[in-house]
GROMACS .gro file of C-alpha atoms in nm:
model
   49
    1MET     CA    1   1.045  -5.787   0.123
    2GLN     CA    2   0.740  -5.638   0.295
    3MET     CA    3   0.566  -5.974   0.262
    4LEU     CA    4   0.851  -6.151   0.440
    5LYS     CA    5   0.851  -5.888   0.713
    6SER     CA    6   0.476  -5.936   0.757
    7LEU     CA    7   0.520  -6.312   0.777
    8LEU     CA    8   0.784  -6.270   1.045
    9GLU     CA    9   0.552  -6.041   1.241
   10VAL     CA   10   0.273  -6.299   1.223
   11LEU     CA   11   0.504  -6.570   1.351
   12GLN     CA   12   0.618  -6.349   1.635
   13SER     CA   13   0.256  -6.273   1.721
   14MET     CA   14   0.180  -6.644   1.732
   15GLU     CA   15   0.456  -6.689   1.989
   16GLU     CA   16   0.308  -6.404   2.193
   17MET     CA   17  -0.030  -6.577   2.179
   18GLN     CA   18   0.096  -6.823   2.441
   19THR     CA   19  -0.036  -6.573   2.696
   20LYS     CA   20  -0.391  -6.603   2.554
   21ASP     CA   21  -0.411  -6.224   2.562
   22GLY     CA   22  -0.702  -6.065   2.377
   23ASP     CA   23  -0.483  -5.780   2.252
   24ASN     CA   24  -0.239  -6.027   2.102
   25MET     CA   25  -0.527  -6.202   1.925
   26LYS     CA   26  -0.633  -5.872   1.770
   27LEU     CA   27  -0.275  -5.799   1.669
   28LEU     CA   28  -0.237  -6.143   1.511
   29THR     CA   29  -0.559  -6.096   1.317
   30ALA     CA   30  -0.447  -5.757   1.188
   31ARG     CA   31  -0.106  -5.888   1.083
   32SER     CA   32  -0.258  -6.196   0.918
   33THR     CA   33  -0.491  -5.971   0.720
   34THR     CA   34  -0.195  -5.760   0.610
   35LEU     CA   35   0.001  -6.070   0.512
   36THR     CA   36  -0.292  -6.206   0.313
   37ALA     CA   37  -0.324  -5.877   0.126
   38ASN     CA   38   0.049  -5.875   0.052
   39VAL     CA   39   0.040  -6.233  -0.078
   40ARG     CA   40  -0.258  -6.158  -0.301
   41GLN     CA   41  -0.086  -5.848  -0.435
   42LEU     CA   42   0.229  -6.048  -0.506
   43LEU     CA   43   0.034  -6.323  -0.682
   44SER     CA   44  -0.150  -6.068  -0.895
   45THR     CA   45   0.183  -5.951  -1.037
   46VAL     CA   46   0.295  -6.301  -1.135
   47PRO     CA   47   0.206  -6.392  -1.494
   48TYR     CA   48   0.053  -6.738  -1.519
   49ALA     CA   49   0.186  -6.971  -1.787
   0.00000   0.00000   0.00000
């Protein structure tokens, strides 16, 4: 659920990027990093066949 929330936040940040604001770029980077970490954590819990 946290991963989906993070994904939503990244998508919202991308919409905010329309303004080309430096703060929004930093926010997008931070949220993307969080999302990447969440995805990696999720994948590490999935047993591979």
